[in-house]
PDB file of C-alpha atoms and ligand atoms in Angstrom:
ATOM      1  CA  MET A   1      47.641 -13.473 133.892  1.00 74.00           C
ATOM      2  CA  SER A   2      51.537 -12.464 135.075  1.00 88.00           C
ATOM      3  CA  ILE A   3      53.921 -11.353 132.117  1.00 90.00           C
ATOM      4  CA  LEU A   4      56.113 -14.813 132.622  1.00 91.00           C
ATOM      5  CA  GLN A   5      54.547 -18.141 133.817  1.00 87.00           C
ATOM      6  CA  HIS A   6      56.952 -20.403 136.204  1.00 88.00           C
ATOM      7  CA  ASN A   7      56.515 -22.840 138.572  1.00 84.00           C
ATOM      8  CA  GLY A   8      59.283 -21.637 141.242  1.00 82.00           C
ATOM      9  CA  ASN A   9      61.658 -21.550 138.498  1.00 93.00           C
ATOM     10  CA  PHE A  10      61.723 -18.724 136.006  1.00 96.00           C
ATOM     11  CA  GLN A  11      62.514 -18.743 131.868  1.00 96.00           C
ATOM     12  CA  MET A  12      63.636 -16.246 129.959  1.00 97.00           C
ATOM     13  CA  PRO A  13      60.779 -14.380 128.066  1.00 97.00           C
ATOM     14  CA  GLN A  14      59.875 -14.805 124.719  1.00 97.00           C
ATOM     15  CA  LEU A  15      60.535 -12.830 122.173  1.00 98.00           C
ATOM     16  CA  ALA A  16      58.837 -11.780 118.493  1.00 97.00           C
ATOM     17  CA  TYR A  17      62.277 -10.596 117.199  1.00 98.00           C
ATOM     18  CA  LYS A  18      65.694 -11.803 116.405  1.00 98.00           C
ATOM     19  CA  ALA A  19      69.244 -10.530 118.250  1.00 97.00           C
ATOM     20  CA  ALA A  20      69.765  -8.158 115.314  1.00 98.00           C
ATOM     21  CA  ASP A  21      66.695  -6.905 114.260  1.00 98.00           C
ATOM     22  CA  LEU A  22      66.527  -4.095 116.288  1.00 98.00           C
ATOM     23  CA  SER A  23      70.114  -2.690 114.820  1.00 98.00           C
ATOM     24  CA  PRO A  24      71.264  -0.039 114.518  1.00 98.00           C
ATOM     25  CA  VAL A  25      69.159   1.493 117.169  1.00 98.00           C
ATOM     26  CA  ILE A  26      70.090  -1.541 119.218  1.00 98.00           C
ATOM     27  CA  SER A  27      72.794  -3.459 117.889  1.00 98.00           C
ATOM     28  CA  ALA A  28      72.986  -6.926 118.047  1.00 98.00           C
ATOM     29  CA  GLU A  29      76.498  -6.915 120.408  1.00 98.00           C
ATOM     30  CA  THR A  30      74.273  -4.664 122.930  1.00 98.00           C
ATOM     31  CA  PHE A  31      71.475  -7.145 122.322  1.00 98.00           C
ATOM     32  CA  GLU A  32      73.330 -10.015 123.103  1.00 98.00           C
ATOM     33  CA  TYR A  33      75.141  -8.455 125.960  1.00 98.00           C
ATOM     34  CA  HIS A  34      71.834  -6.985 127.518  1.00 98.00           C
ATOM     35  CA  PHE A  35      69.241  -9.609 126.894  1.00 98.00           C
ATOM     36  CA  GLY A  36      72.058 -12.945 126.747  1.00 98.00           C
ATOM     37  CA  LYS A  37      73.696 -11.988 130.055  1.00 98.00           C
ATOM     38  CA  HIS A  38      72.383  -9.000 132.213  1.00 98.00           C
ATOM     39  CA  LEU A  39      68.648 -10.600 132.250  1.00 98.00           C
ATOM     40  CA  GLN A  40      69.814 -14.517 131.923  1.00 98.00           C
ATOM     41  CA  THR A  41      72.077 -13.454 135.164  1.00 98.00           C
ATOM     42  CA  TYR A  42      68.949 -11.763 137.173  1.00 98.00           C
ATOM     43  CA  VAL A  43      66.387 -14.556 136.107  1.00 98.00           C
ATOM     44  CA  ASN A  44      69.516 -17.149 137.630  1.00 98.00           C
ATOM     45  CA  ASN A  45      69.779 -15.170 140.503  1.00 98.00           C
ATOM     46  CA  LEU A  46      66.260 -14.651 141.211  1.00 97.00           C
ATOM     47  CA  ASN A  47      65.469 -18.597 140.726  1.00 97.00           C
ATOM     48  CA  ALA A  48      68.459 -19.090 143.284  1.00 97.00           C
ATOM     49  CA  ALA A  49      66.704 -17.035 145.651  1.00 96.00           C
ATOM     50  CA  LEU A  50      63.473 -17.873 145.510  1.00 96.00           C
ATOM     51  CA  VAL A  51      64.376 -21.352 147.103  1.00 95.00           C
ATOM     52  CA  GLY A  52      63.096 -21.044 150.505  1.00 95.00           C
ATOM     53  CA  SER A  53      61.813 -17.931 150.594  1.00 96.00           C
ATOM     54  CA  GLY A  54      58.327 -17.977 150.531  1.00 95.00           C
ATOM     55  CA  PHE A  55      57.616 -16.508 147.204  1.00 96.00           C
ATOM     56  CA  GLU A  56      57.986 -19.816 144.982  1.00 93.00           C
ATOM     57  CA  GLY A  57      54.060 -19.495 144.369  1.00 93.00           C
ATOM     58  CA  ASP A  58      53.701 -16.241 144.208  1.00 96.00           C
ATOM     59  CA  SER A  59      53.649 -14.580 140.389  1.00 97.00           C
ATOM     60  CA  LEU A  60      56.415 -12.298 138.969  1.00 97.00           C
ATOM     61  CA  GLU A  61      54.161  -9.205 140.140  1.00 97.00           C
ATOM     62  CA  GLU A  62      53.346 -10.474 143.211  1.00 97.00           C
ATOM     63  CA  ILE A  63      57.105 -10.792 144.171  1.00 97.00           C
ATOM     64  CA  VAL A  64      58.096  -7.296 142.871  1.00 98.00           C
ATOM     65  CA  LYS A  65      55.195  -5.860 145.016  1.00 98.00           C
ATOM     66  CA  LYS A  66      56.070  -7.758 148.398  1.00 97.00           C
ATOM     67  CA  ALA A  67      59.841  -8.450 148.238  1.00 98.00           C
ATOM     68  CA  GLU A  68      62.544  -6.227 149.874  1.00 97.00           C
ATOM     69  CA  GLY A  69      65.914  -6.559 148.940  1.00 97.00           C
ATOM     70  CA  GLY A  70      68.066  -8.982 146.902  1.00 97.00           C
ATOM     71  CA  ILE A  71      64.556 -10.857 145.535  1.00 98.00           C
ATOM     72  CA  PHE A  72      63.243  -7.409 144.869  1.00 98.00           C
ATOM     73  CA  ASN A  73      66.159  -6.274 143.155  1.00 98.00           C
ATOM     74  CA  ASN A  74      66.313  -9.390 140.447  1.00 98.00           C
ATOM     75  CA  ALA A  75      62.252  -9.904 140.563  1.00 98.00           C
ATOM     76  CA  GLY A  76      62.270  -5.939 139.631  1.00 98.00           C
ATOM     77  CA  GLN A  77      64.815  -6.195 137.048  1.00 98.00           C
ATOM     78  CA  VAL A  78      63.192  -9.770 135.431  1.00 98.00           C
ATOM     79  CA  LEU A  79      59.815  -7.826 134.975  1.00 98.00           C
ATOM     80  CA  ASN A  80      61.333  -4.558 133.688  1.00 98.00           C
ATOM     81  CA  HIS A  81      63.228  -6.424 131.214  1.00 98.00           C
ATOM     82  CA  THR A  82      60.886  -8.396 130.018  1.00 98.00           C
ATOM     83  CA  LEU A  83      58.323  -5.331 129.440  1.00 98.00           C
ATOM     84  CA  TYR A  84      61.329  -3.455 127.976  1.00 98.00           C
ATOM     85  CA  PHE A  85      62.522  -6.102 125.239  1.00 98.00           C
ATOM     86  CA  GLN A  86      58.777  -7.232 124.568  1.00 98.00           C
ATOM     87  CA  GLN A  87      57.694  -3.751 123.855  1.00 98.00           C
ATOM     88  CA  PHE A  88      60.571  -3.413 120.686  1.00 98.00           C
ATOM     89  CA  LYS A  89      60.426  -3.920 116.663  1.00 98.00           C
ATOM     90  CA  SER A  90      62.665  -3.570 113.694  1.00 98.00           C
ATOM     91  CA  PRO A  91      63.188   0.323 113.109  1.00 98.00           C
ATOM     92  CA  THR A  92      60.323   2.052 111.558  1.00 97.00           C
ATOM     93  CA  GLU A  93      60.321   5.653 109.731  1.00 96.00           C
ATOM     94  CA  ASN A  94      57.549   7.813 111.584  1.00 96.00           C
ATOM     95  CA  ASN A  95      56.378   5.206 114.156  1.00 98.00           C
ATOM     96  CA  VAL A  96      54.052   6.679 116.115  1.00 98.00           C
ATOM     97  CA  PRO A  97      51.125   5.655 118.330  1.00 98.00           C
ATOM     98  CA  THR A  98      47.379   4.700 116.959  1.00 96.00           C
ATOM     99  CA  GLY A  99      44.039   4.125 118.781  1.00 95.00           C
ATOM    100  CA  LYS A 100      43.036   4.424 122.489  1.00 97.00           C
ATOM    101  CA  ILE A 101      46.827   4.605 123.758  1.00 98.00           C
ATOM    102  CA  ALA A 102      47.575   7.712 121.014  1.00 98.00           C
ATOM    103  CA  ASP A 103      44.210   9.451 121.907  1.00 97.00           C
ATOM    104  CA  ALA A 104      45.413   9.309 125.567  1.00 97.00           C
ATOM    105  CA  ILE A 105      48.704  10.548 125.320  1.00 98.00           C
ATOM    106  CA  ASN A 106      47.370  13.668 123.119  1.00 98.00           C
ATOM    107  CA  ALA A 107      44.883  14.183 125.811  1.00 97.00           C
ATOM    108  CA  THR A 108      47.707  14.010 129.050  1.00 98.00           C
ATOM    109  CA  PHE A 109      50.619  15.727 127.041  1.00 98.00           C
ATOM    110  CA  GLY A 110      49.075  17.798 124.264  1.00 98.00           C
ATOM    111  CA  ASP A 111      50.424  15.555 121.442  1.00 98.00           C
ATOM    112  CA  TYR A 112      53.208  12.803 120.889  1.00 98.00           C
ATOM    113  CA  ASP A 113      55.977  15.405 120.452  1.00 98.00           C
ATOM    114  CA  LYS A 114      55.453  16.913 123.686  1.00 98.00           C
ATOM    115  CA  PHE A 115      55.415  13.556 125.413  1.00 98.00           C
ATOM    116  CA  LYS A 116      58.646  12.049 123.557  1.00 98.00           C
ATOM    117  CA  THR A 117      59.984  15.173 125.221  1.00 98.00           C
ATOM    118  CA  GLU A 118      58.649  15.402 128.494  1.00 98.00           C
ATOM    119  CA  PHE A 119      59.716  10.999 128.618  1.00 98.00           C
ATOM    120  CA  GLU A 120      63.557  11.466 127.531  1.00 98.00           C
ATOM    121  CA  ALA A 121      63.658  14.786 129.528  1.00 98.00           C
ATOM    122  CA  LYS A 122      62.817  12.197 132.816  1.00 98.00           C
ATOM    123  CA  GLY A 123      65.166   9.402 131.181  1.00 98.00           C
ATOM    124  CA  VAL A 124      68.180  12.287 131.154  1.00 98.00           C
ATOM    125  CA  SER A 125      67.590  13.613 134.436  1.00 98.00           C
ATOM    126  CA  LEU A 126      67.453  10.270 136.178  1.00 98.00           C
ATOM    127  CA  PHE A 127      70.467  10.428 138.143  1.00 98.00           C
ATOM    128  CA  GLY A 128      72.528   6.865 138.196  1.00 97.00           C
ATOM    129  CA  SER A 129      70.725   3.728 136.791  1.00 98.00           C
ATOM    130  CA  GLY A 130      67.200   3.369 136.479  1.00 98.00           C
ATOM    131  CA  TRP A 131      64.176   3.205 134.588  1.00 98.00           C
ATOM    132  CA  VAL A 132      61.710   5.832 133.326  1.00 98.00           C
ATOM    133  CA  TRP A 133      58.134   4.364 132.900  1.00 98.00           C
ATOM    134  CA  LEU A 134      55.336   5.659 131.229  1.00 98.00           C
ATOM    135  CA  SER A 135      51.878   4.358 133.304  1.00 98.00           C
ATOM    136  CA  ALA A 136      48.204   4.090 133.420  1.00 98.00           C
ATOM    137  CA  ASP A 137      46.356   4.234 136.881  1.00 97.00           C
ATOM    138  CA  ALA A 138      42.890   2.711 138.010  1.00 95.00           C
ATOM    139  CA  ASP A 139      41.288   5.222 135.961  1.00 94.00           C
ATOM    140  CA  GLY A 140      43.226   4.847 132.819  1.00 94.00           C
ATOM    141  CA  LYS A 141      45.123   8.203 133.524  1.00 96.00           C
ATOM    142  CA  LEU A 142      48.569   8.110 132.104  1.00 98.00           C
ATOM    143  CA  VAL A 143      51.800   9.420 134.047  1.00 98.00           C
ATOM    144  CA  ILE A 144      55.576   9.572 133.857  1.00 98.00           C
ATOM    145  CA  THR A 145      57.579   8.433 136.433  1.00 98.00           C
ATOM    146  CA  GLN A 146      61.152   7.912 137.494  1.00 98.00           C
ATOM    147  CA  HIS A 147      62.345   4.744 139.006  1.00 98.00           C
ATOM    148  CA  THR A 148      66.032   3.976 140.588  1.00 98.00           C
ATOM    149  CA  ASN A 149      67.549   0.373 140.337  1.00 98.00           C
ATOM    150  CA  ALA A 150      65.222  -1.856 139.511  1.00 98.00           C
ATOM    151  CA  GLY A 151      62.118   0.073 140.809  1.00 98.00           C
ATOM    152  CA  ASN A 152      58.754  -0.371 138.782  1.00 98.00           C
ATOM    153  CA  PRO A 153      55.640   1.078 138.744  1.00 98.00           C
ATOM    154  CA  ILE A 154      53.593  -1.417 139.885  1.00 98.00           C
ATOM    155  CA  THR A 155      54.659  -1.000 143.434  1.00 97.00           C
ATOM    156  CA  LEU A 156      52.667   2.336 143.237  1.00 97.00           C
ATOM    157  CA  ASN A 157      49.400   0.532 141.952  1.00 97.00           C
ATOM    158  CA  LEU A 158      50.123   1.972 138.307  1.00 98.00           C
ATOM    159  CA  SER A 159      49.907  -0.407 135.257  1.00 98.00           C
ATOM    160  CA  PRO A 160      53.227  -0.327 133.251  1.00 98.00           C
ATOM    161  CA  LEU A 161      52.692   0.631 129.786  1.00 98.00           C
ATOM    162  CA  LEU A 162      56.365   1.883 128.170  1.00 98.00           C
ATOM    163  CA  THR A 163      59.754   1.903 129.799  1.00 98.00           C
ATOM    164  CA  PHE A 164      63.388   3.090 128.603  1.00 98.00           C
ATOM    165  CA  ASP A 165      65.915   1.339 130.679  1.00 98.00           C
ATOM    166  CA  VAL A 166      68.767   4.096 131.755  1.00 98.00           C
ATOM    167  CA  TRP A 167      71.345   1.862 133.085  1.00 98.00           C
ATOM    168  CA  GLU A 168      74.730   2.598 131.345  1.00 98.00           C
ATOM    169  CA  HIS A 169      74.589  -1.463 130.104  1.00 98.00           C
ATOM    170  CA  ALA A 170      71.635  -0.278 128.089  1.00 98.00           C
ATOM    171  CA  TYR A 171      73.489   1.817 125.737  1.00 98.00           C
ATOM    172  CA  TYR A 172      77.573   2.141 126.259  1.00 98.00           C
ATOM    173  CA  ILE A 173      78.560  -0.323 124.155  1.00 97.00           C
ATOM    174  CA  ASP A 174      77.046   1.754 121.277  1.00 98.00           C
ATOM    175  CA  TYR A 175      76.159   5.272 122.417  1.00 98.00           C
ATOM    176  CA  ARG A 176      79.219   5.560 124.744  1.00 98.00           C
ATOM    177  CA  ASN A 177      77.914   8.224 127.603  1.00 97.00           C
ATOM    178  CA  ALA A 178      75.560   9.432 125.137  1.00 98.00           C
ATOM    179  CA  ARG A 179      72.639   8.466 126.924  1.00 98.00           C
ATOM    180  CA  ALA A 180      70.268  11.219 125.304  1.00 98.00           C
ATOM    181  CA  SER A 181      71.039  10.348 121.808  1.00 98.00           C
ATOM    182  CA  HIS A 182      70.381   6.793 122.729  1.00 98.00           C
ATOM    183  CA  LEU A 183      66.835   7.523 124.378  1.00 98.00           C
ATOM    184  CA  LYS A 184      65.927   9.671 121.745  1.00 98.00           C
ATOM    185  CA  ALA A 185      66.576   6.666 118.946  1.00 98.00           C
ATOM    186  CA  LEU A 186      64.450   4.124 120.918  1.00 98.00           C
ATOM    187  CA  TRP A 187      61.112   5.505 119.690  1.00 98.00           C
ATOM    188  CA  SER A 188      61.607   4.440 115.918  1.00 98.00           C
ATOM    189  CA  ILE A 189      61.761   0.813 117.673  1.00 98.00           C
ATOM    190  CA  ILE A 190      58.435   1.048 120.141  1.00 98.00           C
ATOM    191  CA  ASP A 191      55.849  -1.674 118.867  1.00 98.00           C
ATOM    192  CA  TRP A 192      52.738   0.662 119.448  1.00 98.00           C
ATOM    193  CA  ASN A 193      50.718  -2.468 119.199  1.00 97.00           C
ATOM    194  CA  VAL A 194      52.179  -4.128 122.235  1.00 98.00           C
ATOM    195  CA  ILE A 195      51.979  -1.030 124.540  1.00 98.00           C
ATOM    196  CA  GLY A 196      47.826  -0.451 123.311  1.00 97.00           C
ATOM    197  CA  GLN A 197      47.452  -4.041 124.457  1.00 97.00           C
ATOM    198  CA  ARG A 198      49.059  -3.548 127.601  1.00 97.00           C
ATOM    199  CA  TYR A 199      47.129  -0.232 127.905  1.00 97.00           C
ATOM    200  CA  VAL A 200      43.345  -1.921 127.456  1.00 86.00           C
ATOM    201  CA  LYS A 201      44.077  -4.784 129.697  1.00 69.00           C
TER     202      LYS A 201
HETATM  203 MN1   MN B 301      68.980  -3.294 131.637  1.00 50.12          MN
END
């Protein structure tokens, strides 16, 4: 089952929260530009590029795995931003993973704090625009990867679970150039129920 169904014409993903609900971690203004303008543009560009491409009947994930150039870039950004925006909830104090995903994080990284430190460091050290991802391999083993531009770990046959967008458009209104501060703040809005559901699939 694809994350975003379509009939050759993609629609914006459905979210369980409103524009202002992620504030102050992500302000309503950032949300309205990032979701409402950047993602909408990727959706529009993908729909335009799909016409006559031969990819019209493929799932979004299949397009990302098979396409190159402009179709890959726009399909990748639609998939990446869908996974990104659907993983959030309102800011929560002491927000921690639970269940199987928590056990896997502890087993792989030592504990949740060590995982966060490594994940943030991979986001800070990614040069230019891109994404840092937590994924599971076919055996359920967790791995953190860095991807430039529109990259997504499904191209490495990994299952994406959690992602931080390190393109400047994700944080420049609220944090200016302080990428590290933005990444550190994101943990309080991660919906670990969503991440856990992605992990068991
Ligand atoms: Mn983005």
